[in-house]
Amino acid sequence: MASGKEIRTQISSIQNTQKITNAMEMVAASKMRKAQERMELTRPYASKIRDVIGYLAEADSDYRHPFMEAREANRVGYIVVSTDRGLCGGLNNNLFKTMLQDSRAWNDKGVPSDFCTLGQKASVFLNVVGGNIVASETQLGDRPSAEQVIGSVKVMLDAYRDGSIDRLYVVYNQFVNTMTQTPTIEQLLPLQAEAEPEGKYRWDYLYEPDPRTLLDGLLTRYVESQVYQGVVENIACEQAARMIAMKSATDNAGEIIDDLKTEYNKARQANITQEISEIVSGAAAV
Amino acid sequence: MANTVQCDIVSAQESIFSGEVEMLTATASNGELGVMAGHTPMLTGLAPGPVNIRMADGKEEVFFVSGGYLEVQPKKISILADTAERAHDMDEAAAQRARQEAERELANRSSEVDYSRAAARLAEAAAQLRTLEKLRRKKR
């Protein structure tokens, strides 16, 4: 049995850890609220542009943009959104697992993958498993600007344009609520064809100046906004997951401290009992 | 009753305006245009400049967009703005400063890249001032 002093040092060290995890929990909680607000603010744009793209796919246009043309897949691209820092439970690992499954499924069909990573953890992970990283961006921080995302997205868009990848996916954690974050894989390119609208009249937009430049700009903006939305959502997920992870760490530390305190008291009591019996037997011997 | 149409103005950062409008005027890449209810479907790029909306009760409101896209459906107008501001939130002094800054950069330009960026900034500052001008005229 450990002596009283040893247990006391152990308790105080765990108490220090508990203080840290408790502080991290509170920091994550307040950051999560802000991240959630930002997520709500960016949502209207993302959903609006998705609507417009939906109409666009319905429109009966003479001009088909390459982004809307499905072609046979010879190579697929993933934009992987992860956190920069750890201590957020299984958030990143769950995401990577989902992504790897998808990528393996393609690989079995003889289709290799390219990766673009946003966030430290994804690039570290893909380096370990030997994924082919073509672009990466780290240190996005708590308030990423659209500019930080656009650079890496452009690399993937260019790869799609010149035909080196034929599918583009974005992988991120979807924020359902504080307790639940779902790893999500969304296909960005080619735009998924909607079911052929039957019996609808044929119509098309008036394009100004011309469909080519307009669609190119709009579709690029669409992909960027979807990725940006993913990044913002992933940050809210990160903070929520960290909050939960730190809360359970704090609780666990509390339990261990309780156990150790019991042990310490037992040890102390045994010591006292022993001393008393020594004194008593010593007195009896006199 | 006036014929109105649902209009949404959103920027990447937030939703700026949503409501029924009678008419919307904006600066498209090919020039200014006005949209009313029942317009044929249209998709166009927006140049930096003011977006003016007139609501059913005759009230007008001015927004500033630094570029983006205007999508028109017969029953719906959407503006996907790069950045949008309510015009009366804008700071005239800051816009003036930005314009002078951009003009000075244009005057002693060093490279081609900087030139195009400065020109874009100048266009934006000028458009902001134009928006403010419009707002002031209306107030009088």
Coordinates of C-alpha atoms in Angstrom, one line a residue:
Chain A
M1 CA 0.0 0.0 0.0
A2 CA 1.3 3.4 -0.9
S3 CA 2.3 5.6 2.0
G4 CA 0.3 8.7 2.9
K5 CA 2.7 11.2 1.4
E6 CA 2.8 9.4 -2.0
I7 CA -1.0 9.5 -2.2
R8 CA -1.1 13.1 -1.2
T9 CA 1.3 14.1 -4.1
Q10 CA -0.8 12.0 -6.5
I11 CA -4.0 13.7 -5.4
S12 CA -2.6 17.2 -5.8
S13 CA -1.2 16.4 -9.2
I14 CA -4.6 15.1 -10.4
Q15 CA -6.2 18.1 -8.9
N16 CA -4.0 20.3 -11.0
T17 CA -5.0 18.4 -14.1
Q18 CA -8.6 18.7 -13.1
K19 CA -8.2 22.4 -12.9
I20 CA -6.8 22.6 -16.4
T21 CA -9.5 20.4 -18.0
N22 CA -12.2 22.3 -16.2
A23 CA -10.8 25.6 -17.5
M24 CA -10.6 24.1 -21.0
E25 CA -14.2 22.9 -20.8
M26 CA -15.3 26.4 -20.0
V27 CA -13.2 28.0 -22.7
A28 CA -14.6 25.5 -25.2
A29 CA -18.1 26.2 -24.1
S30 CA -17.8 29.9 -24.7
K31 CA -16.0 29.4 -28.0
M32 CA -18.6 26.9 -29.1
R33 CA -21.4 29.5 -28.6
K34 CA -19.6 32.0 -30.8
A35 CA -18.7 29.3 -33.4
Q36 CA -22.4 28.3 -33.5
E37 CA -23.5 31.9 -34.1
R38 CA -21.0 32.2 -37.0
M39 CA -22.3 29.0 -38.4
E40 CA -25.9 30.3 -38.3
L41 CA -24.8 33.5 -40.0
T42 CA -23.0 31.7 -42.9
R43 CA -25.8 29.2 -43.5
P44 CA -28.2 31.5 -45.4
Y45 CA -25.6 32.1 -48.1
A46 CA -24.7 28.5 -48.4
S47 CA -28.3 27.4 -48.7
K48 CA -29.2 30.2 -51.1
I49 CA -26.4 29.4 -53.5
R50 CA -27.4 25.8 -53.3
D51 CA -30.9 26.7 -54.3
V52 CA -29.6 28.8 -57.2
I53 CA -27.4 25.9 -58.4
G54 CA -30.4 23.6 -58.1
Y55 CA -32.5 25.9 -60.4
L56 CA -29.5 26.1 -62.7
A57 CA -29.4 22.3 -63.0
E58 CA -33.1 22.3 -63.9
A59 CA -32.7 25.1 -66.4
D60 CA -32.6 23.9 -70.0
S61 CA -29.4 25.5 -71.1
D62 CA -27.6 25.2 -74.4
Y63 CA -24.3 25.6 -72.6
R64 CA -23.1 22.9 -70.2
H65 CA -20.4 23.8 -67.9
P66 CA -17.7 21.2 -67.3
F67 CA -18.6 21.2 -63.6
M68 CA -22.1 19.9 -64.4
E69 CA -20.9 17.2 -66.8
A70 CA -20.4 13.8 -65.1
R71 CA -17.5 11.9 -66.5
E72 CA -16.0 8.5 -65.7
A73 CA -14.0 8.5 -62.6
N74 CA -10.3 7.8 -62.9
R75 CA -9.1 9.7 -59.9
V76 CA -11.1 11.3 -57.0
G77 CA -10.3 14.2 -54.9
Y78 CA -11.1 14.9 -51.2
I79 CA -11.1 18.1 -49.4
V80 CA -10.6 17.0 -45.8
V81 CA -11.6 19.5 -43.0
S82 CA -10.1 18.7 -39.6
T83 CA -9.1 20.5 -36.5
D84 CA -5.7 22.0 -35.9
R85 CA -5.5 20.8 -32.3
G86 CA -6.3 17.6 -30.5
L87 CA -8.0 17.0 -27.1
C88 CA -11.4 16.9 -28.8
G89 CA -12.3 13.2 -28.3
G90 CA -12.9 11.0 -31.3
L91 CA -14.0 13.8 -33.5
N92 CA -11.1 13.6 -36.0
N93 CA -10.7 9.9 -35.9
N94 CA -14.3 9.2 -36.7
L95 CA -14.0 11.6 -39.6
F96 CA -10.9 9.9 -41.0
K97 CA -12.4 6.5 -40.6
T98 CA -15.4 7.5 -42.7
M99 CA -13.2 9.1 -45.3
L100 CA -10.8 6.1 -45.5
Q101 CA -13.7 3.7 -46.0
D102 CA -14.9 5.8 -48.9
S103 CA -11.5 6.2 -50.4
R104 CA -10.8 2.4 -50.0
A105 CA -14.1 1.7 -51.8
W106 CA -12.8 3.8 -54.8
N107 CA -9.4 2.2 -54.5
D108 CA -10.9 -1.3 -54.8
K109 CA -12.3 -0.1 -58.1
G110 CA -8.9 1.0 -59.2
V111 CA -9.5 4.6 -58.6
P112 CA -6.8 6.4 -56.5
S113 CA -7.4 9.5 -54.4
D114 CA -5.9 12.9 -54.0
F115 CA -6.3 14.8 -50.8
C116 CA -6.5 18.5 -49.9
T117 CA -6.2 19.0 -46.2
L118 CA -7.6 21.9 -44.1
G119 CA -6.3 21.6 -40.6
Q120 CA -3.2 20.2 -39.0
K121 CA -4.6 16.8 -37.9
A122 CA -5.7 15.8 -41.4
S123 CA -2.3 16.4 -42.9
V124 CA -0.5 14.5 -40.1
F125 CA -2.9 11.6 -40.4
L126 CA -2.7 11.4 -44.2
N127 CA 1.1 11.6 -44.0
V128 CA 1.0 8.5 -41.7
V129 CA -1.3 6.5 -43.9
G130 CA 0.4 7.6 -47.0
G131 CA -2.3 9.6 -48.7
N132 CA -1.3 11.8 -51.7
I133 CA -1.7 15.4 -50.4
V134 CA -1.8 17.9 -53.1
A135 CA -2.7 21.0 -51.1
S136 CA -2.9 21.8 -47.4
E137 CA -3.7 24.7 -45.2
T138 CA -3.2 24.8 -41.4
Q139 CA -3.7 27.2 -38.6
L140 CA -7.1 28.3 -39.7
G141 CA -7.9 29.6 -36.2
D142 CA -11.3 30.1 -34.6
R143 CA -12.5 32.7 -37.2
P144 CA -11.3 31.5 -40.5
S145 CA -11.6 34.0 -43.4
A146 CA -12.9 32.8 -46.7
E147 CA -9.5 33.8 -48.3
Q148 CA -7.7 31.1 -46.3
V149 CA -10.0 28.4 -47.7
I150 CA -10.1 29.7 -51.3
G151 CA -6.4 29.0 -52.1
S152 CA -6.6 25.2 -51.4
V153 CA -10.0 24.9 -53.0
K154 CA -8.6 26.5 -56.1
V155 CA -5.9 23.8 -56.3
M156 CA -8.6 21.2 -56.4
L157 CA -10.8 23.1 -58.8
D158 CA -7.9 23.5 -61.2
A159 CA -7.2 19.8 -60.9
Y160 CA -10.8 19.1 -61.8
R161 CA -10.7 21.5 -64.7
D162 CA -7.6 20.0 -66.3
G163 CA -9.0 16.5 -65.7
S164 CA -6.5 15.1 -63.2
I165 CA -9.5 14.4 -60.8
D166 CA -13.0 13.5 -61.9
R167 CA -14.9 13.7 -58.6
L168 CA -14.5 16.2 -55.8
Y169 CA -15.8 15.5 -52.3
V170 CA -15.7 17.6 -49.1
V171 CA -15.3 15.7 -45.8
Y172 CA -16.2 17.5 -42.6
N173 CA -18.1 17.1 -39.4
Q174 CA -21.7 18.2 -39.5
F175 CA -22.9 19.9 -36.4
V176 CA -26.2 18.3 -35.3
N177 CA -26.2 19.4 -31.7
T178 CA -23.7 19.7 -28.8
M179 CA -23.7 16.0 -28.2
T180 CA -23.7 14.8 -31.8
Q181 CA -21.4 15.5 -34.6
T182 CA -21.8 13.4 -37.8
P183 CA -18.9 12.8 -40.2
T184 CA -20.2 13.8 -43.6
I185 CA -19.0 13.3 -47.1
E186 CA -20.5 15.6 -49.7
Q187 CA -20.0 15.4 -53.4
L188 CA -19.2 18.8 -54.8
L189 CA -18.3 18.1 -58.4
P190 CA -19.7 17.2 -60.8
L191 CA -23.0 18.7 -59.6
Q192 CA -25.3 15.9 -58.8
A193 CA -28.0 15.7 -61.5
E194 CA -31.4 16.2 -60.1
A195 CA -34.1 13.8 -61.1
E196 CA -35.2 14.8 -64.6
P197 CA -38.2 17.1 -64.0
E198 CA -41.1 15.6 -66.0
G199 CA -43.9 17.6 -67.5
K200 CA -42.3 20.9 -66.6
Y201 CA -42.0 23.6 -69.2
R202 CA -38.6 24.2 -70.5
W203 CA -37.0 27.4 -69.5
D204 CA -33.6 28.9 -69.1
Y205 CA -32.1 31.9 -67.5
L206 CA -31.2 35.1 -69.3
Y207 CA -27.5 35.2 -68.8
E208 CA -25.7 38.5 -68.5
P209 CA -23.0 38.9 -69.8
D210 CA -22.7 35.4 -71.1
P211 CA -23.2 31.9 -69.6
R212 CA -19.6 30.8 -69.7
T213 CA -18.0 33.5 -67.5
L214 CA -21.1 33.8 -65.3
L215 CA -21.4 30.1 -64.6
D216 CA -17.7 29.7 -64.1
G217 CA -17.7 32.4 -61.4
L218 CA -20.9 31.2 -59.8
L219 CA -19.9 27.5 -59.7
T220 CA -16.5 28.4 -58.3
R221 CA -18.2 30.5 -55.7
Y222 CA -20.6 27.6 -54.9
V223 CA -17.8 25.1 -54.2
E224 CA -15.9 27.7 -52.1
S225 CA -19.0 28.5 -50.1
Q226 CA -19.8 24.8 -49.4
V227 CA -16.2 24.2 -48.3
Y228 CA -16.2 27.3 -46.2
Q229 CA -19.5 26.3 -44.6
G230 CA -17.9 22.9 -43.8
V231 CA -14.9 24.6 -42.2
V232 CA -17.1 26.8 -40.1
E233 CA -19.3 23.9 -39.1
N234 CA -16.2 21.8 -38.2
I235 CA -15.0 24.5 -35.8
A236 CA -18.3 24.4 -34.0
C237 CA -18.0 20.6 -33.8
E238 CA -14.4 20.9 -32.6
Q239 CA -15.4 23.1 -29.7
A240 CA -18.5 21.0 -28.8
A241 CA -16.4 17.8 -28.9
R242 CA -13.7 19.4 -26.8
M243 CA -16.2 20.6 -24.3
I244 CA -17.7 17.1 -23.9
A245 CA -14.2 15.5 -23.8
M246 CA -13.0 18.0 -21.2
K247 CA -16.1 17.6 -19.1
S248 CA -15.7 13.8 -18.9
A249 CA -12.0 14.3 -18.2
T250 CA -12.9 16.6 -15.3
D251 CA -15.5 14.1 -14.0
N252 CA -13.0 11.2 -14.3
A253 CA -10.4 13.2 -12.4
G254 CA -13.0 13.9 -9.7
E255 CA -13.7 10.1 -9.4
I256 CA -10.0 9.2 -9.2
I257 CA -9.5 11.9 -6.5
D258 CA -12.4 10.5 -4.5
D259 CA -10.9 7.0 -4.7
L260 CA -7.5 8.2 -3.8
K261 CA -8.9 10.1 -0.8
T262 CA -10.5 7.0 0.5
E263 CA -7.3 5.1 0.1
Y264 CA -5.4 8.0 1.8
N265 CA -7.8 8.0 4.8
K266 CA -7.6 4.2 5.0
A267 CA -3.8 4.4 5.1
R268 CA -3.9 7.2 7.7
Q269 CA -6.3 5.2 9.8
A270 CA -4.3 2.1 9.6
N271 CA -1.3 4.1 10.7
I272 CA -3.1 5.5 13.7
T273 CA -4.5 2.1 14.7
Q274 CA -1.0 0.6 14.5
E275 CA 0.4 3.4 16.6
I276 CA -2.3 3.0 19.2
S277 CA -1.8 -0.8 19.4
E278 CA 1.9 -0.2 19.7
I279 CA 1.4 2.2 22.6
V280 CA -1.1 0.0 24.3
S281 CA 1.1 -3.1 24.0
G282 CA 4.1 -1.0 25.1
A283 CA 2.1 0.2 28.2
A284 CA 1.0 -3.4 28.9
A285 CA 4.7 -4.5 28.8
V286 CA 5.7 -1.9 31.4
Chain B
M1 CA -52.3 46.7 -54.0
A2 CA -48.8 46.9 -55.5
N3 CA -47.3 43.8 -57.1
T4 CA -44.5 42.6 -54.8
V5 CA -41.9 39.9 -55.0
Q6 CA -39.9 38.1 -52.3
C7 CA -36.3 39.3 -52.1
D8 CA -33.4 38.0 -50.2
I9 CA -30.0 39.6 -49.9
V10 CA -27.3 37.4 -48.3
S11 CA -23.6 37.7 -48.0
A12 CA -21.1 35.1 -47.0
Q13 CA -21.0 36.5 -43.5
E14 CA -24.7 37.0 -42.8
S15 CA -28.2 37.5 -44.2
I16 CA -28.7 41.2 -44.8
F17 CA -32.3 41.5 -46.0
S18 CA -35.3 39.4 -46.5
G19 CA -38.8 40.6 -47.4
E20 CA -41.3 41.7 -50.0
V21 CA -40.2 44.4 -52.4
E22 CA -41.9 46.2 -55.2
M23 CA -38.8 47.0 -57.2
L24 CA -35.1 46.4 -56.9
T25 CA -32.4 48.4 -58.7
A26 CA -28.8 47.1 -58.9
T27 CA -25.6 47.7 -60.8
A28 CA -25.0 44.6 -62.9
S29 CA -21.8 43.9 -64.8
N30 CA -23.5 45.3 -67.9
G31 CA -25.0 48.4 -66.3
E32 CA -27.8 49.4 -64.0
L33 CA -31.0 47.4 -64.1
G34 CA -34.3 47.3 -62.3
V35 CA -36.3 44.2 -61.5
M36 CA -40.0 44.0 -60.6
A37 CA -42.3 41.1 -59.9
G38 CA -42.8 38.7 -62.8
H39 CA -39.4 39.2 -64.3
T40 CA -38.1 36.5 -66.6
P41 CA -35.5 34.2 -65.0
M42 CA -32.2 35.9 -65.1
L43 CA -28.7 35.4 -63.8
T44 CA -26.2 38.1 -63.8
G45 CA -23.0 39.3 -62.1
L46 CA -23.0 42.4 -59.9
A47 CA -20.5 45.2 -60.0
P48 CA -19.6 47.0 -56.8
G49 CA -22.3 49.5 -56.2
P50 CA -25.6 50.4 -54.5
V51 CA -28.6 48.1 -54.4
N52 CA -31.8 50.0 -54.1
I53 CA -35.1 48.4 -53.0
R54 CA -38.5 49.9 -52.8
M55 CA -40.9 48.2 -50.6
A56 CA -44.6 47.8 -50.9
D57 CA -45.4 50.8 -48.6
G58 CA -43.1 53.0 -50.8
K59 CA -40.3 53.0 -48.3
E60 CA -36.8 52.7 -49.8
E61 CA -33.7 51.2 -48.6
V62 CA -30.1 51.2 -49.9
F63 CA -27.5 48.5 -49.6
F64 CA -24.0 48.4 -50.7
V65 CA -22.5 45.3 -52.3
S66 CA -18.9 44.9 -53.4
G67 CA -19.8 42.4 -56.1
G68 CA -21.7 39.1 -56.3
Y69 CA -24.6 37.5 -58.2
L70 CA -28.2 38.4 -58.9
E71 CA -30.6 35.6 -59.5
V72 CA -34.1 36.4 -60.6
Q73 CA -37.1 34.1 -60.6
P74 CA -40.6 35.4 -61.4
K75 CA -41.6 35.1 -57.8
K76 CA -38.2 35.5 -56.1
I77 CA -35.1 37.6 -56.3
S78 CA -31.9 36.5 -54.6
I79 CA -28.7 38.5 -54.3
L80 CA -25.6 36.5 -53.4
A81 CA -23.3 39.3 -52.4
D82 CA -19.5 39.1 -51.7
T83 CA -19.9 41.6 -48.9
A84 CA -23.1 43.6 -48.3
E85 CA -23.8 46.5 -45.9
R86 CA -26.7 48.6 -45.1
A87 CA -25.8 51.9 -46.6
H88 CA -26.5 54.0 -43.5
D89 CA -24.0 51.8 -41.5
M90 CA -21.3 52.9 -43.9
D91 CA -18.7 55.4 -42.9
E92 CA -18.2 58.1 -45.4
A93 CA -14.9 59.3 -44.0
A94 CA -13.5 55.7 -44.2
A95 CA -14.7 55.4 -47.8
Q96 CA -13.0 58.7 -48.7
R97 CA -9.8 57.5 -47.1
A98 CA -9.9 54.2 -48.9
R99 CA -10.4 56.1 -52.2
Q100 CA -7.5 58.4 -51.6
E101 CA -5.3 55.5 -50.5
A102 CA -6.2 53.6 -53.7
E103 CA -5.6 56.6 -55.9
R104 CA -2.2 57.2 -54.3
E105 CA -1.3 53.6 -54.9
L106 CA -2.3 53.9 -58.5
A107 CA -0.2 57.0 -58.9
N108 CA 3.0 55.3 -57.8
R109 CA 2.3 51.8 -58.8
S110 CA 5.2 49.3 -58.8
S111 CA 4.0 46.1 -60.4
E112 CA 1.1 44.9 -62.6
V113 CA -0.4 42.8 -59.8
D114 CA -0.6 45.7 -57.4
Y115 CA -2.1 47.8 -60.1
S116 CA -5.1 45.5 -60.7
R117 CA -5.7 45.2 -57.0
A118 CA -5.5 48.9 -56.4
A119 CA -7.9 49.5 -59.3
A120 CA -10.4 47.1 -57.8
R121 CA -10.1 48.8 -54.5
L122 CA -10.6 52.2 -56.1
A123 CA -13.7 50.9 -57.9
E124 CA -15.1 49.7 -54.6
A125 CA -14.4 52.9 -52.7
A126 CA -15.9 54.9 -55.5
A127 CA -19.0 52.7 -55.5
Q128 CA -19.3 53.1 -51.8
L129 CA -19.2 56.9 -52.1
R130 CA -21.8 56.6 -54.9
T131 CA -24.1 54.7 -52.6
L132 CA -23.7 57.2 -49.8
E133 CA -24.4 60.0 -52.3
K134 CA -27.6 58.3 -53.3
L135 CA -28.6 57.9 -49.8
R136 CA -28.0 61.6 -49.0
R137 CA -30.0 62.7 -52.0
K138 CA -32.9 60.6 -50.9
K139 CA -32.9 62.0 -47.4
R140 CA -33.3 65.6 -48.6

